[in-house]
Amino acid sequence: MESHRQSRRPPPGIALLRKLKGGRDFSYTTYQAIVLLVTFIAYALFHASRKPPSIVKSVLDPEGSVISTLGSGHYALPASLTPSFEKLFYNGSAEFNSTENKIAQGGWAPFDGKTGKNRLGEIDVAFLASYAFGMYFAGHLGDRLDLRKFLSVGMMCSGFCVCLFGMARFWDIHRLEYFLLVQMAAGLFQATGWPSVVTIVGNWFGKKKRGLIMGIWNAHTSIGNILGSLIAAAALKYGWGWSFIVPGALLAGGGLMVWTFLTVKPGDLGLLCPEEVEAVAEEPGSDHTDLTANQNKDLDVAVESESLDLESQQLVEANQDAPELGRIDLAVGFLEAWRIPGVATFALCLFFSKLVAYTFLYWLPFYIRQTPIAGKIMDEKTAGQLSTLFDVGGVVGGILAGHISDKMNARAITAAGFMYCAIPALFLYRSYGSVSLTVNIVLMVVAGMLINGPYALITTAVSADLGTHSSLKGNGRALATVTAIIDGTGSLGAAIGPLLTGFLSGQGWGAVFVMLMMAALFAGLLLTKLVVAEVVEKLVKYQRVQNLSETAREQLTDLLIGGGKK
């Protein structure tokens, strides 16, 4: 058993914390909390660095807006909705009369003029296409390399590329090829992020409550979007280049944090894997939250010497999907991972789900800037602030979808249900979002909840479930590859959505919303087979319970109550 989780040298930050604690180890729960916090911050910074293009669109292409200069009638968010740090940048002023606004009136070549929207759509697809392409390779590499180093290098290089985009403002670069190359490089490096963080979190947490835990943890996506929007909007006052440089620098700094503090898996610290911890926790009187590396050694001896009574049989059954002790798992191949049941179906579902989500991610501030709300036009800063409420709904949706799927034990039913409900939500937002600011906010939050809920569920809990599928027979070296396949396929949709929006918006935003509603419908329909299978499974279980005799029910109840007391 010791060979199964042979410890490596801990990350330098963890080693320092141990030293400051007098050489004493931390509890298992503490290590889990550190992993959640570090990966949460890391991926929030990834998403924050993706928001600047959506914020500066109306600055680079002012002719694409309803008006190119602000009049006295533009709408500003109430002071109660304006973050306090924004006031440090704008001193509470609703006007946007800075030098940058003067630049905005003329735009920035090559994104100004009649083809501005098309050029903006092209830089979006350059990033997302390279991101999707790189995702497949990143997952393959992630199952074979040290994920701590892999992730930290990816963050630092990606942050550098984001800064390069912003430096075009100060270097007076107007070549479309420059922006396309920088976006493509950024996409490739950002592909290292998602397979890495999902694999690491999956290494530290078992299947129990995985949907809820990962639903809460996945709030990093929306939190990152919100922070990215606010930072980019605040930095616009000093020049649109700073809207890229600040998030890029923060992302590079996050890479140093990952290098210093992130532990890839419990075995690196000589700890039990989560499946073993959950199995031990089921034993009477056990408390897995206090397990440390030294206590693991004592626990190993106790488990190995225990006779095969009823309790030990239950322990064996609980661990039947765990890796065999002392076995060295080979990384699962790319094509083999595609053949895991459910991977292809959820990957295609995410293609359409992410198409909708990323269209909002890249175009919502621009849409708000173009669409009068209560008869008034918003400026760039206010539109960017308002668009963050979509991600607030996304936080709620991710947690809610994870919790419901855990309670129902039905990932497909939950994801499909959310996608079907997103269709009328999109229709209502397009039709009535311009009535008033309050109506716009409510409908935007609801749409964000229903769109990002299944997107968050599939990319976290579902990916982790499939990456540890029973068909793998305990092989833990498939998680990054499976995650990359699912999110990589979804990212292809994420690339197509913003690109089509750049062309369709020229025909009117109604065409864009029809595309989004059709995509949501296809996402739900693709899960039909899995939904039917989950419904049939639940009906069979219900029928079995109903067919039990009264005596059998009483015996089952007594057994369950007795087992719980035991």
mmCIF file of N, CA and C in Angstrom, residues 26 39 105 143 216 240 260 275 293 299 307 320 389 432 466 474 479 541:
data_model
loop_
_atom_site.group_PDB
_atom_site.id
_atom_site.type_symbol
_atom_site.label_atom_id
_atom_site.label_comp_id
_atom_site.label_asym_id
_atom_site.label_seq_id
_atom_site.Cartn_x
_atom_site.Cartn_y
_atom_site.Cartn_z
ATOM 1 N N PHE A 26 -0.510 18.823 8.375
ATOM 2 C CA PHE A 26 -1.864 19.365 8.373
ATOM 3 C C PHE A 26 -2.870 18.228 8.234
ATOM 4 N N THR A 39 -6.739 26.250 -6.863
ATOM 5 C CA THR A 39 -7.302 25.998 -8.196
ATOM 6 C C THR A 39 -8.431 26.971 -8.516
ATOM 7 N N GLN A 105 -13.984 57.363 -30.327
ATOM 8 C CA GLN A 105 -14.822 57.936 -31.358
ATOM 9 C C GLN A 105 -14.276 57.617 -32.751
ATOM 10 N N ASP A 143 -1.969 14.003 -18.451
ATOM 11 C CA ASP A 143 -1.951 12.684 -17.811
ATOM 12 C C ASP A 143 -0.549 12.095 -17.766
ATOM 13 N N ILE A 216 -20.046 24.456 -6.475
ATOM 14 C CA ILE A 216 -19.601 25.635 -5.731
ATOM 15 C C ILE A 216 -18.227 26.077 -6.222
ATOM 16 N N TRP A 240 -7.232 51.538 -23.566
ATOM 17 C CA TRP A 240 -7.768 50.177 -23.640
ATOM 18 C C TRP A 240 -6.673 49.133 -23.494
ATOM 19 N N THR A 260 4.048 27.409 -6.283
ATOM 20 C CA THR A 260 4.479 27.435 -4.885
ATOM 21 C C THR A 260 3.623 26.565 -3.976
ATOM 22 N N GLU A 275 -11.006 7.890 -2.407
ATOM 23 C CA GLU A 275 -11.842 6.690 -2.328
ATOM 24 C C GLU A 275 -11.528 5.887 -1.067
ATOM 25 N N ALA A 293 -0.462 12.281 7.241
ATOM 26 C CA ALA A 293 0.438 11.315 6.608
ATOM 27 C C ALA A 293 0.903 10.258 7.605
ATOM 28 N N LEU A 299 -2.998 3.434 9.871
ATOM 29 C CA LEU A 299 -4.255 2.942 9.316
ATOM 30 C C LEU A 299 -4.016 1.794 8.352
ATOM 31 N N SER A 307 -9.590 -9.002 9.822
ATOM 32 C CA SER A 307 -10.166 -10.207 9.235
ATOM 33 C C SER A 307 -11.338 -9.857 8.345
ATOM 34 N N GLN A 320 -13.920 -1.189 -4.734
ATOM 35 C CA GLN A 320 -13.749 -2.050 -5.905
ATOM 36 C C GLN A 320 -13.374 -1.259 -7.153
ATOM 37 N N LEU A 389 -23.794 40.691 -14.205
ATOM 38 C CA LEU A 389 -24.922 40.054 -13.526
ATOM 39 C C LEU A 389 -25.304 38.729 -14.193
ATOM 40 N N TYR A 432 -38.079 41.350 -23.849
ATOM 41 C CA TYR A 432 -38.489 42.288 -22.795
ATOM 42 C C TYR A 432 -37.318 42.875 -22.004
ATOM 43 N N LEU A 466 -16.904 10.650 -15.478
ATOM 44 C CA LEU A 466 -16.524 9.849 -16.637
ATOM 45 C C LEU A 466 -15.031 9.541 -16.645
ATOM 46 N N GLY A 474 -10.493 1.341 -12.329
ATOM 47 C CA GLY A 474 -9.656 1.990 -11.335
ATOM 48 C C GLY A 474 -8.484 2.767 -11.878
ATOM 49 N N LEU A 479 -8.374 11.014 -16.345
ATOM 50 C CA LEU A 479 -9.202 12.160 -16.008
ATOM 51 C C LEU A 479 -8.873 13.390 -16.843
ATOM 52 N N LYS A 541 -36.262 0.983 -10.054
ATOM 53 C CA LYS A 541 -36.019 0.974 -8.607
ATOM 54 C C LYS A 541 -37.309 1.220 -7.831
#
